[in-house]
Amino acid sequence: MRSCLLVAVMAAALGSAQTYNSLWIPDAIAGSSFDLTLRKTTKQVRPGDPTVTYGYNDADFWGPTLIMTKGDFVQLNVKNELTEDTTTHWHGFHIPAEMDGGPHQTIEAGTVWSPSFEVKNNAGTYWYHPHLHESTAKQLTLGAGGFIIIQDEAEAALALPRSYGVDDIPIVLTSRRFLTNNQFDTNMTISPYGDFMLTNGILNAQVTLPAGQFVRLRLLNAEIERAYNLGFADGRKFYVIANDGGLLNAPVAVTRAKLYVGERLEILVDLTGDKPGAQLDLQAFNGGFSLGFPGGEPQQTGLFGSLLNNKTFNLLHIVVGEAAAGGAVTALREKLAENTYWTDKDVTNRRTIRVVDRGPGTPFTFDGNAYDMDRIDQIVELDAVEAWTIVNNRTFGHSFHIHDVQFKIVARSSGVVADYEQGWKDTVSIPNNESVTIIAKFDDFADDKHPFMYHCHFSNHEDEGMMGQFLVVEKAKSSAASEAKQAHKSAR
Ligand code: C2O
Ligand code: CU
Ligand code: CU
């Protein structure tokens, strides 16, 4: 599998010379004990020299999909076979800070890290990735990452496509720039944007999906910085059924949906009217945006340039295949879940976090403070329901992610919160000149030593310091902790 040659398929029906390569589907590992080994390898990404990559287990880019069940107690063993340190973060998981795999849980080269925790999140699409401060962009660019699918009884009871790799497809979207010898460019100083789209690590990816039914795509933006404005070339509607933290209350029909770095959308694609042999394209409609949309920059080369900037490009070519033998999902449900979201009435504390930049050439920060592993930026009381307003008066968009919690987006200063982002979220787009307010409850895991992170999920920004940390502490301890934080601050 690791040496497999690219399978080129001629798109005969289009009558064009466009060639496609078969979409790679990561292996799935189900259960309650998971072994991951991160190693350096190579991948024949395109003709010529193989590309040096990072992958977990047998993957020559990315890693296996971990399938977990809500309520299970899981054990993970992550072996670092690289010659550099790493960490492994379980993005979106509500777990103790010590198990979170943030910058503090270093896995030194040659060692194994073995966290264990109860899976408390709802069924949905989550992911794991390195989070070593100042190395996240590089390790992600080389390919380190993987999906986690959580299953639960509520989701299992619904008629939804869930045959992994057949009608339930994980799709990780990234782009890469190649140096002359086919190596991935990990230097973000010129541009964080790739020139070539990789879908599950494959250039010009194509997948065959069954005719006559709905198909689920689990879409993850694992870019360094680019956002996607998703849609189909034929303008067909698709149905958003889940956000970062699981099912929406009802499907939302759209023709476009934006997906910023770190965010996930589960969508249903309606192939009930498509015959075998039909073809369609999932695309990024990234043309026509102004400068603040990440990837909307007009330039193709040079500073912030990319061949994919500000245009429409293909993410996945879909060929409609034979219908499944039976049991396929042919109708769209009206209801999916009964989430009760936090509202303003529930809020027990509010805070504001400001995006700051001090002009061209200086890194973005929150509140003017570059990330410091030894500084606690926020202290949250256990069980607090907090409204965080992220204020971005600047000219560029960002992707804001909070560890530990799933939150509800309650307000955008630009107007309404899109229907397709009404569900539980752990990552939210913060467009330029916009303020966004989210509400979350910080329950279950108090720890006055180990912090959780909040950060821009553009990993170049994160590596440059656009990250802060918060402690969740028990009530009695919170005043003592904030005194300590004050003392710490004035000592600096
Ligand atoms: Cu997906 Cu703190 O990250
Ligand atoms: Cu995370
Ligand atoms: Cu940012």
Short mmCIF file of C-alpha atoms and ligand atoms in Angstrom, two decimals:
data_model
loop_
_atom_site.label_atom_id
_atom_site.label_comp_id
_atom_site.label_asym_id
_atom_site.label_seq_id
_atom_site.Cartn_x
_atom_site.Cartn_y
_atom_site.Cartn_z
CA MET A 1 0.00 0.00 0.00
CA ARG A 2 2.79 2.42 0.84
CA SER A 3 4.44 1.96 -2.51
CA CYS A 4 1.23 1.93 -4.46
CA LEU A 5 1.48 3.68 -7.78
CA LEU A 6 -0.88 6.45 -8.61
CA VAL A 7 -3.89 5.08 -10.40
CA ALA A 8 -4.71 7.43 -13.20
CA VAL A 9 -8.21 7.37 -14.57
CA MET A 10 -9.19 9.15 -17.73
CA ALA A 11 -12.28 11.26 -17.43
CA ALA A 12 -13.55 9.98 -20.75
CA ALA A 13 -17.05 11.34 -20.40
CA LEU A 14 -15.71 14.86 -20.10
CA GLY A 15 -13.81 14.37 -23.33
CA SER A 16 -10.94 16.22 -21.70
CA ALA A 17 -7.39 15.19 -20.96
CA GLN A 18 -7.91 15.68 -17.22
CA THR A 19 -6.56 12.69 -15.36
CA TYR A 20 -7.60 11.79 -11.87
CA ASN A 21 -6.06 9.68 -9.13
CA SER A 22 -8.06 7.44 -6.82
CA LEU A 23 -8.92 8.99 -3.50
CA TRP A 24 -7.02 7.32 -0.67
CA ILE A 25 -9.23 6.18 2.21
CA PRO A 26 -7.37 5.91 5.53
CA ASP A 27 -7.51 2.54 7.28
CA ALA A 28 -9.99 2.50 10.15
CA ILE A 29 -9.16 1.17 13.61
CA ALA A 30 -12.09 0.61 15.94
CA GLY A 31 -12.10 -0.32 19.60
CA SER A 32 -10.93 1.11 22.89
CA SER A 33 -7.17 0.71 22.56
CA PHE A 34 -5.26 2.48 19.82
CA ASP A 35 -1.58 2.34 18.91
CA LEU A 36 -0.18 5.12 16.77
CA THR A 37 3.38 5.43 15.55
CA LEU A 38 4.49 8.68 13.95
CA ARG A 39 7.28 8.22 11.47
CA LYS A 40 9.07 9.87 8.63
CA THR A 41 8.45 8.20 5.27
CA THR A 42 8.04 9.10 1.61
CA LYS A 43 5.13 9.30 -0.76
CA GLN A 44 4.97 9.35 -4.53
CA VAL A 45 2.77 12.45 -4.55
CA ARG A 46 3.51 13.25 -8.20
CA PRO A 47 5.86 12.00 -10.92
CA GLY A 48 9.55 12.42 -10.24
CA ASP A 49 11.19 12.39 -6.83
CA PRO A 50 9.18 10.95 -3.95
CA THR A 51 8.19 13.50 -1.31
CA VAL A 52 9.43 13.17 2.27
CA THR A 53 6.35 12.96 4.47
CA TYR A 54 5.19 12.22 8.01
CA GLY A 55 2.47 9.64 8.63
CA TYR A 56 1.05 7.57 11.47
CA ASN A 57 1.32 3.78 11.26
CA ASP A 58 1.32 2.56 7.65
CA ALA A 59 0.10 5.79 6.12
CA ASP A 60 2.59 7.57 3.89
CA PHE A 61 0.72 10.81 4.58
CA TRP A 62 -1.83 11.48 7.37
CA GLY A 63 -2.86 8.44 9.47
CA PRO A 64 -5.51 5.86 10.26
CA THR A 65 -9.04 6.85 11.25
CA LEU A 66 -9.72 6.01 14.89
CA ILE A 67 -13.30 4.91 15.50
CA MET A 68 -14.37 5.42 19.10
CA THR A 69 -17.64 4.92 20.94
CA LYS A 70 -19.06 7.54 23.28
CA GLY A 71 -18.91 6.30 26.86
CA ASP A 72 -15.92 4.05 26.26
CA PHE A 73 -12.75 4.46 28.24
CA VAL A 74 -9.98 4.54 25.65
CA GLN A 75 -6.26 3.91 25.92
CA LEU A 76 -3.91 5.45 23.37
CA ASN A 77 -0.24 4.72 22.87
CA VAL A 78 1.53 7.21 20.65
CA LYS A 79 5.05 6.31 19.68
CA ASN A 80 7.26 9.04 18.29
CA GLU A 81 9.72 7.49 15.83
CA LEU A 82 10.79 10.87 14.49
CA THR A 83 14.14 12.38 15.36
CA GLU A 84 12.35 15.45 16.75
CA ASP A 85 9.78 15.99 19.50
CA THR A 86 6.07 16.07 18.79
CA THR A 87 2.73 16.03 20.63
CA THR A 88 -0.61 14.49 19.67
CA HIS A 89 -3.71 16.55 20.33
CA TRP A 90 -7.26 15.12 20.20
CA HIS A 91 -8.95 18.06 18.53
CA GLY A 92 -12.49 18.69 19.77
CA PHE A 93 -12.34 16.27 22.69
CA HIS A 94 -13.68 17.10 26.14
CA ILE A 95 -10.99 15.45 28.26
CA PRO A 96 -8.65 16.35 31.14
CA ALA A 97 -6.01 18.94 30.22
CA GLU A 98 -3.21 16.51 30.96
CA MET A 99 -4.54 14.10 28.31
CA ASP A 100 -5.19 16.83 25.74
CA GLY A 101 -1.90 16.56 23.86
CA GLY A 102 -1.25 20.29 23.70
CA PRO A 103 2.20 21.91 23.71
CA HIS A 104 2.86 20.79 27.31
CA GLN A 105 2.47 17.05 26.63
CA THR A 106 5.70 16.64 24.69
CA ILE A 107 6.47 13.22 23.23
CA GLU A 108 10.22 13.21 22.95
CA ALA A 109 11.85 11.52 19.97
CA GLY A 110 11.92 7.77 20.52
CA THR A 111 9.39 7.73 23.36
CA VAL A 112 5.77 6.66 23.81
CA TRP A 113 2.96 8.76 25.33
CA SER A 114 -0.01 6.84 26.72
CA PRO A 115 -3.00 8.98 27.61
CA SER A 116 -6.34 7.45 28.54
CA PHE A 117 -9.73 9.04 28.98
CA GLU A 118 -13.46 8.56 28.70
CA VAL A 119 -14.97 9.51 25.35
CA LYS A 120 -17.60 12.07 26.34
CA ASN A 121 -18.23 13.81 23.03
CA ASN A 122 -21.20 13.25 20.78
CA ALA A 123 -20.96 11.24 17.59
CA GLY A 124 -19.12 13.30 15.04
CA THR A 125 -15.92 13.95 13.12
CA TYR A 126 -12.87 14.90 15.16
CA TRP A 127 -9.16 14.72 14.44
CA TYR A 128 -5.69 14.31 15.90
CA HIS A 129 -2.61 16.28 15.01
CA PRO A 130 0.74 17.49 16.36
CA HIS A 131 0.68 20.57 18.59
CA LEU A 132 4.31 21.16 19.49
CA HIS A 133 4.80 24.88 19.87
CA GLU A 134 6.66 26.34 16.89
CA SER A 135 6.63 23.00 15.03
CA THR A 136 2.91 22.53 14.40
CA ALA A 137 2.88 24.06 10.90
CA LYS A 138 5.89 22.04 9.80
CA GLN A 139 4.69 18.67 11.16
CA LEU A 140 1.19 19.19 9.77
CA THR A 141 2.59 20.23 6.40
CA LEU A 142 4.63 17.03 6.22
CA GLY A 143 1.38 15.12 6.68
CA ALA A 144 0.97 14.26 10.37
CA GLY A 145 -2.69 14.03 11.33
CA GLY A 146 -5.69 11.73 11.27
CA PHE A 147 -9.45 11.52 11.68
CA ILE A 148 -11.34 10.36 14.75
CA ILE A 149 -14.94 9.31 14.25
CA ILE A 150 -17.01 9.07 17.42
CA GLN A 151 -20.12 6.94 17.31
CA ASP A 152 -23.00 6.97 19.77
CA GLU A 153 -26.44 5.43 20.17
CA ALA A 154 -28.40 8.52 19.17
CA GLU A 155 -26.58 8.81 15.84
CA ALA A 156 -26.61 5.05 15.27
CA ALA A 157 -30.40 5.04 15.58
CA LEU A 158 -30.78 7.34 12.57
CA ALA A 159 -30.91 6.20 8.96
CA LEU A 160 -27.73 7.90 7.78
CA PRO A 161 -25.01 6.65 5.45
CA ARG A 162 -22.33 5.08 7.64
CA SER A 163 -20.53 2.49 5.58
CA TYR A 164 -16.96 3.75 5.99
CA GLY A 165 -15.17 4.34 2.70
CA VAL A 166 -18.26 3.35 0.72
CA ASP A 167 -20.98 5.91 1.41
CA ASP A 168 -19.39 7.61 4.44
CA ILE A 169 -16.14 9.19 3.32
CA PRO A 170 -13.58 11.13 5.36
CA ILE A 171 -12.14 14.00 3.30
CA VAL A 172 -9.15 15.98 4.51
CA LEU A 173 -8.50 19.12 2.50
CA THR A 174 -5.04 20.66 2.30
CA SER A 175 -2.88 22.24 -0.37
CA ARG A 176 0.86 22.09 -0.74
CA ARG A 177 3.64 23.91 -2.47
CA PHE A 178 6.49 21.85 -3.93
CA LEU A 179 10.14 22.76 -3.98
CA THR A 180 11.97 21.87 -7.20
CA ASN A 181 12.75 18.29 -6.09
CA ASN A 182 9.10 17.57 -5.17
CA GLN A 183 9.60 18.23 -1.46
CA PHE A 184 6.83 20.00 0.45
CA ASP A 185 7.70 23.59 1.19
CA THR A 186 7.49 23.88 4.99
CA ASN A 187 8.79 27.43 5.07
CA MET A 188 5.79 29.71 5.63
CA THR A 189 7.66 33.00 5.44
CA ILE A 190 6.78 33.61 1.79
CA SER A 191 3.33 32.12 1.77
CA PRO A 192 1.31 29.67 3.90
CA TYR A 193 -0.72 28.65 0.85
CA GLY A 194 -0.07 25.56 -1.22
CA ASP A 195 -0.19 25.69 -5.01
CA PHE A 196 -1.69 22.22 -5.49
CA MET A 197 -4.76 20.72 -3.90
CA LEU A 198 -4.31 17.46 -2.00
CA THR A 199 -7.48 15.62 -1.01
CA ASN A 200 -6.61 12.84 1.42
CA GLY A 201 -3.05 13.45 0.23
CA ILE A 202 -3.97 12.82 -3.44
CA LEU A 203 -3.58 15.27 -6.33
CA ASN A 204 -6.64 15.50 -8.62
CA ALA A 205 -8.56 13.07 -6.45
CA GLN A 206 -11.48 11.04 -7.72
CA VAL A 207 -13.88 8.77 -5.86
CA THR A 208 -16.66 6.49 -7.02
CA LEU A 209 -19.83 6.79 -4.95
CA PRO A 210 -23.00 4.67 -5.18
CA ALA A 211 -25.92 5.84 -7.33
CA GLY A 212 -29.45 6.20 -6.06
CA GLN A 213 -28.81 7.25 -2.47
CA PHE A 214 -27.50 9.89 -0.10
CA VAL A 215 -23.78 9.80 0.63
CA ARG A 216 -22.04 11.32 3.65
CA LEU A 217 -18.81 13.32 3.27
CA ARG A 218 -16.93 14.23 6.46
CA LEU A 219 -15.02 17.33 5.41
CA LEU A 220 -12.07 18.64 7.40
CA ASN A 221 -10.04 21.72 6.55
CA ALA A 222 -6.51 20.78 7.70
CA GLU A 223 -4.81 23.62 5.85
CA ILE A 224 -2.23 25.89 7.32
CA GLU A 225 -4.27 28.97 6.50
CA ARG A 226 -6.59 28.69 3.47
CA ALA A 227 -10.37 28.70 3.90
CA TYR A 228 -12.76 27.00 1.48
CA ASN A 229 -16.07 28.16 0.11
CA LEU A 230 -17.50 24.72 -0.64
CA GLY A 231 -19.99 23.88 -3.34
CA PHE A 232 -20.70 21.66 -6.31
CA ALA A 233 -19.88 22.65 -9.89
CA ASP A 234 -23.42 21.82 -11.04
CA GLY A 235 -24.88 24.08 -8.34
CA ARG A 236 -26.70 21.23 -6.61
CA LYS A 237 -27.89 21.61 -3.05
CA PHE A 238 -26.19 19.64 -0.33
CA TYR A 239 -27.24 19.09 3.25
CA VAL A 240 -25.14 19.96 6.28
CA ILE A 241 -25.95 17.45 9.01
CA ALA A 242 -23.14 18.00 11.51
CA ASN A 243 -20.64 20.60 12.69
CA ASP A 244 -17.44 20.12 14.69
CA GLY A 245 -19.21 18.65 17.73
CA GLY A 246 -21.84 16.44 16.11
CA LEU A 247 -25.31 16.48 14.59
CA LEU A 248 -27.34 19.62 14.01
CA ASN A 249 -30.97 19.50 15.11
CA ALA A 250 -32.02 19.29 11.45
CA PRO A 251 -30.25 19.16 8.09
CA VAL A 252 -29.52 22.54 6.53
CA ALA A 253 -29.76 22.77 2.73
CA VAL A 254 -27.12 24.98 1.14
CA THR A 255 -25.34 25.47 -2.15
CA ARG A 256 -22.26 27.00 -0.48
CA ALA A 257 -20.68 26.57 2.94
CA LYS A 258 -17.45 28.08 4.21
CA LEU A 259 -14.95 25.85 5.97
CA TYR A 260 -12.07 27.52 7.81
CA VAL A 261 -8.97 25.77 9.10
CA GLY A 262 -9.76 23.21 11.81
CA GLU A 263 -13.50 23.16 11.16
CA ARG A 264 -15.46 20.08 10.11
CA LEU A 265 -18.73 19.74 8.23
CA GLU A 266 -20.55 16.50 7.63
CA ILE A 267 -22.65 16.84 4.51
CA LEU A 268 -25.08 14.59 2.70
CA VAL A 269 -24.84 14.58 -1.08
CA ASP A 270 -28.02 13.59 -2.87
CA LEU A 271 -27.23 11.00 -5.56
CA THR A 272 -30.79 9.63 -5.62
CA GLY A 273 -31.32 11.16 -9.05
CA ASP A 274 -27.90 10.32 -10.49
CA LYS A 275 -27.31 7.37 -12.77
CA PRO A 276 -24.15 5.27 -12.84
CA GLY A 277 -21.59 7.05 -14.99
CA ALA A 278 -22.70 10.55 -13.98
CA GLN A 279 -19.94 12.85 -12.73
CA LEU A 280 -19.85 15.81 -10.40
CA ASP A 281 -17.21 17.99 -8.80
CA LEU A 282 -16.89 19.25 -5.25
CA GLN A 283 -15.13 22.59 -5.55
CA ALA A 284 -13.76 25.53 -3.63
CA PHE A 285 -15.47 28.65 -4.95
CA ASN A 286 -12.71 30.87 -3.66
CA GLY A 287 -12.81 33.44 -6.45
CA GLY A 288 -14.02 36.98 -5.96
CA PHE A 289 -13.20 37.31 -2.27
CA SER A 290 -11.50 40.36 -0.86
CA LEU A 291 -8.12 40.23 0.79
CA GLY A 292 -9.34 39.25 4.28
CA PHE A 293 -10.61 35.83 3.19
CA PRO A 294 -7.71 33.43 3.69
CA GLY A 295 -6.80 32.42 0.15
CA GLY A 296 -8.68 35.36 -1.35
CA GLU A 297 -5.46 37.22 -2.04
CA PRO A 298 -5.18 38.07 -5.72
CA GLN A 299 -1.52 37.25 -6.22
CA GLN A 300 -0.34 33.89 -7.56
CA THR A 301 3.30 34.21 -6.50
CA GLY A 302 5.40 36.12 -4.01
CA LEU A 303 4.25 37.22 -0.57
CA PHE A 304 1.00 35.37 0.30
CA GLY A 305 0.78 34.22 -3.31
CA SER A 306 -0.51 30.84 -4.50
CA LEU A 307 -1.64 29.31 -7.76
CA LEU A 308 -4.96 28.51 -6.04
CA ASN A 309 -5.62 31.97 -4.67
CA ASN A 310 -8.86 33.72 -5.46
CA LYS A 311 -10.23 31.19 -7.90
CA THR A 312 -12.50 28.19 -8.22
CA PHE A 313 -10.70 24.87 -8.09
CA ASN A 314 -11.57 21.21 -7.76
CA LEU A 315 -11.47 19.41 -4.42
CA LEU A 316 -12.92 16.05 -5.42
CA HIS A 317 -14.12 14.55 -8.68
CA ILE A 318 -17.02 12.19 -8.05
CA VAL A 319 -18.01 9.41 -10.44
CA VAL A 320 -21.38 7.85 -9.75
CA GLY A 321 -21.05 4.07 -9.62
CA GLU A 322 -23.44 1.16 -9.31
CA ALA A 323 -26.17 1.36 -6.71
CA ALA A 324 -25.67 -0.55 -3.47
CA ALA A 325 -27.36 -3.94 -3.15
CA GLY A 326 -29.76 -2.74 -0.48
CA GLY A 327 -30.22 -0.79 2.70
CA ALA A 328 -28.98 2.48 1.26
CA VAL A 329 -30.33 5.75 2.62
CA THR A 330 -32.66 7.26 0.02
CA ALA A 331 -34.52 9.87 2.06
CA LEU A 332 -33.45 12.90 4.00
CA ARG A 333 -34.52 12.99 7.63
CA GLU A 334 -36.27 16.09 8.89
CA LYS A 335 -34.87 15.83 12.40
CA LEU A 336 -31.44 14.69 13.52
CA ALA A 337 -30.93 15.63 17.16
CA GLU A 338 -32.34 17.59 20.06
CA ASN A 339 -29.43 19.70 21.15
CA THR A 340 -30.18 22.29 23.80
CA TYR A 341 -27.74 25.12 23.31
CA TRP A 342 -26.45 27.71 25.76
CA THR A 343 -28.05 31.10 25.44
CA ASP A 344 -27.23 34.50 26.86
CA LYS A 345 -29.43 33.81 29.92
CA ASP A 346 -27.16 30.96 30.98
CA VAL A 347 -23.99 33.04 30.98
CA THR A 348 -22.16 33.38 34.32
CA ASN A 349 -19.07 35.20 33.07
CA ARG A 350 -17.98 37.15 30.02
CA ARG A 351 -14.61 37.88 28.52
CA THR A 352 -13.25 39.60 25.45
CA ILE A 353 -10.23 38.48 23.47
CA ARG A 354 -8.76 40.87 20.94
CA VAL A 355 -6.82 40.06 17.81
CA VAL A 356 -3.84 42.39 17.79
CA ASP A 357 -1.23 43.05 15.17
CA ARG A 358 1.37 45.71 15.30
CA GLY A 359 1.75 46.20 11.57
CA PRO A 360 3.32 44.40 8.63
CA GLY A 361 6.00 41.90 9.53
CA THR A 362 4.92 41.50 13.17
CA PRO A 363 3.04 38.39 14.27
CA PHE A 364 -0.60 38.42 15.30
CA THR A 365 -1.32 37.93 19.00
CA PHE A 366 -4.30 37.84 21.32
CA ASP A 367 -4.45 40.92 23.51
CA GLY A 368 -0.88 41.86 22.59
CA ASN A 369 0.68 38.85 24.31
CA ALA A 370 2.66 36.34 22.29
CA TYR A 371 2.20 32.78 23.57
CA ASP A 372 4.22 31.95 26.66
CA MET A 373 4.09 28.42 28.02
CA ASP A 374 4.72 29.82 31.50
CA ARG A 375 1.96 32.41 31.50
CA ILE A 376 -1.70 31.66 32.24
CA ASP A 377 -3.85 34.05 30.24
CA GLN A 378 -7.33 33.20 31.51
CA ILE A 379 -8.74 31.47 34.56
CA VAL A 380 -12.15 29.88 34.24
CA GLU A 381 -14.19 28.55 37.15
CA LEU A 382 -15.31 24.98 36.88
CA ASP A 383 -18.94 24.83 35.67
CA ALA A 384 -18.92 28.43 34.49
CA VAL A 385 -20.97 29.15 31.40
CA GLU A 386 -18.89 31.75 29.63
CA ALA A 387 -19.47 34.07 26.70
CA TRP A 388 -16.23 34.83 24.86
CA THR A 389 -16.23 37.64 22.36
CA ILE A 390 -13.35 37.54 19.92
CA VAL A 391 -12.83 40.99 18.45
CA ASN A 392 -11.06 41.18 15.11
CA ASN A 393 -10.78 44.81 14.03
CA ARG A 394 -7.99 43.86 11.70
CA THR A 395 -7.83 43.41 7.98
CA PHE A 396 -7.37 39.66 7.95
CA GLY A 397 -9.53 36.69 8.94
CA HIS A 398 -8.60 33.96 11.44
CA SER A 399 -9.88 30.63 12.73
CA PHE A 400 -10.42 30.59 16.51
CA HIS A 401 -10.24 27.29 18.38
CA ILE A 402 -10.78 26.51 22.07
CA HIS A 403 -9.68 23.24 23.63
CA ASP A 404 -11.81 21.38 26.22
CA VAL A 405 -15.24 22.64 25.14
CA GLN A 406 -17.83 22.55 22.41
CA PHE A 407 -19.47 25.96 22.12
CA LYS A 408 -22.42 27.67 20.48
CA ILE A 409 -21.88 30.64 18.18
CA VAL A 410 -24.43 33.21 19.37
CA ALA A 411 -23.51 36.40 17.51
CA ARG A 412 -21.53 37.79 14.62
CA SER A 413 -21.21 41.55 14.39
CA SER A 414 -21.54 41.30 10.61
CA GLY A 415 -25.07 39.98 10.94
CA VAL A 416 -26.48 36.53 11.33
CA VAL A 417 -24.83 33.25 12.20
CA ALA A 418 -25.24 30.99 9.17
CA ASP A 419 -27.78 28.19 9.60
CA TYR A 420 -25.12 25.64 8.76
CA GLU A 421 -22.98 26.72 11.72
CA GLN A 422 -25.80 26.45 14.30
CA GLY A 423 -24.49 23.24 15.88
CA TRP A 424 -21.81 22.52 18.50
CA LYS A 425 -18.48 23.99 17.46
CA ASP A 426 -14.91 24.01 18.70
CA THR A 427 -13.51 26.21 15.92
CA VAL A 428 -15.04 29.33 14.45
CA SER A 429 -14.14 31.65 11.61
CA ILE A 430 -13.36 35.20 12.69
CA PRO A 431 -13.49 37.21 9.46
CA ASN A 432 -11.73 40.56 9.18
CA ASN A 433 -13.44 43.46 10.94
CA GLU A 434 -15.82 41.15 12.75
CA SER A 435 -16.55 40.23 16.36
CA VAL A 436 -17.89 36.81 17.17
CA THR A 437 -19.43 35.70 20.47
CA ILE A 438 -19.54 32.07 21.54
CA ILE A 439 -20.91 30.45 24.71
CA ALA A 440 -19.49 27.33 26.34
CA LYS A 441 -19.76 25.51 29.63
CA PHE A 442 -16.42 24.56 31.19
CA ASP A 443 -17.42 21.49 33.15
CA ASP A 444 -15.94 18.22 34.41
CA PHE A 445 -12.21 18.88 34.32
CA ALA A 446 -10.63 21.24 36.81
CA ASP A 447 -6.86 21.27 37.09
CA ASP A 448 -4.86 24.11 38.57
CA LYS A 449 -1.61 23.02 36.94
CA HIS A 450 -2.36 21.91 33.41
CA PRO A 451 -3.78 24.53 31.05
CA PHE A 452 -5.89 24.19 27.93
CA MET A 453 -5.11 26.19 24.79
CA TYR A 454 -7.07 28.68 22.76
CA HIS A 455 -5.52 29.77 19.51
CA CYS A 456 -5.74 30.73 15.91
CA HIS A 457 -5.85 27.45 14.01
CA PHE A 458 -3.76 28.89 11.20
CA SER A 459 -0.75 26.95 12.41
CA ASN A 460 1.71 29.54 11.13
CA HIS A 461 -0.05 32.16 13.26
CA GLU A 462 -0.22 29.72 16.19
CA ASP A 463 3.50 28.93 15.91
CA GLU A 464 4.26 32.65 15.85
CA GLY A 465 2.40 33.12 19.13
CA MET A 466 -1.29 33.60 18.35
CA MET A 467 -2.20 31.31 21.24
CA GLY A 468 -3.12 31.67 24.88
CA GLN A 469 -3.80 29.26 27.71
CA PHE A 470 -6.49 28.94 30.32
CA LEU A 471 -6.88 26.98 33.52
CA VAL A 472 -10.19 25.56 34.63
CA VAL A 473 -10.17 25.64 38.42
CA GLU A 474 -12.57 24.75 41.19
CA LYS A 475 -14.46 27.67 42.62
CA ALA A 476 -12.62 27.92 45.92
CA LYS A 477 -9.33 27.89 44.10
CA SER A 478 -10.18 30.47 41.48
CA SER A 479 -9.54 33.58 43.59
CA ALA A 480 -6.23 32.19 44.81
CA ALA A 481 -5.33 31.33 41.24
CA SER A 482 -6.12 34.78 39.93
CA GLU A 483 -4.03 36.35 42.71
CA ALA A 484 -1.19 34.09 41.68
CA LYS A 485 -1.73 35.11 38.07
CA GLN A 486 -1.60 38.80 39.04
CA ALA A 487 1.58 38.28 41.03
CA HIS A 488 3.07 36.38 38.13
CA LYS A 489 2.19 39.19 35.73
CA SER A 490 3.64 41.96 37.84
CA ALA A 491 6.80 39.93 38.33
CA ARG A 492 7.39 39.96 34.59
CU1 C2O B 1 -6.59 21.39 16.31
CU2 C2O B 1 -5.15 23.33 19.52
O1 C2O B 1 -5.82 22.36 17.89
CU CU B 2 -7.88 21.37 19.64
CU CU B 3 -4.66 33.70 12.59
#
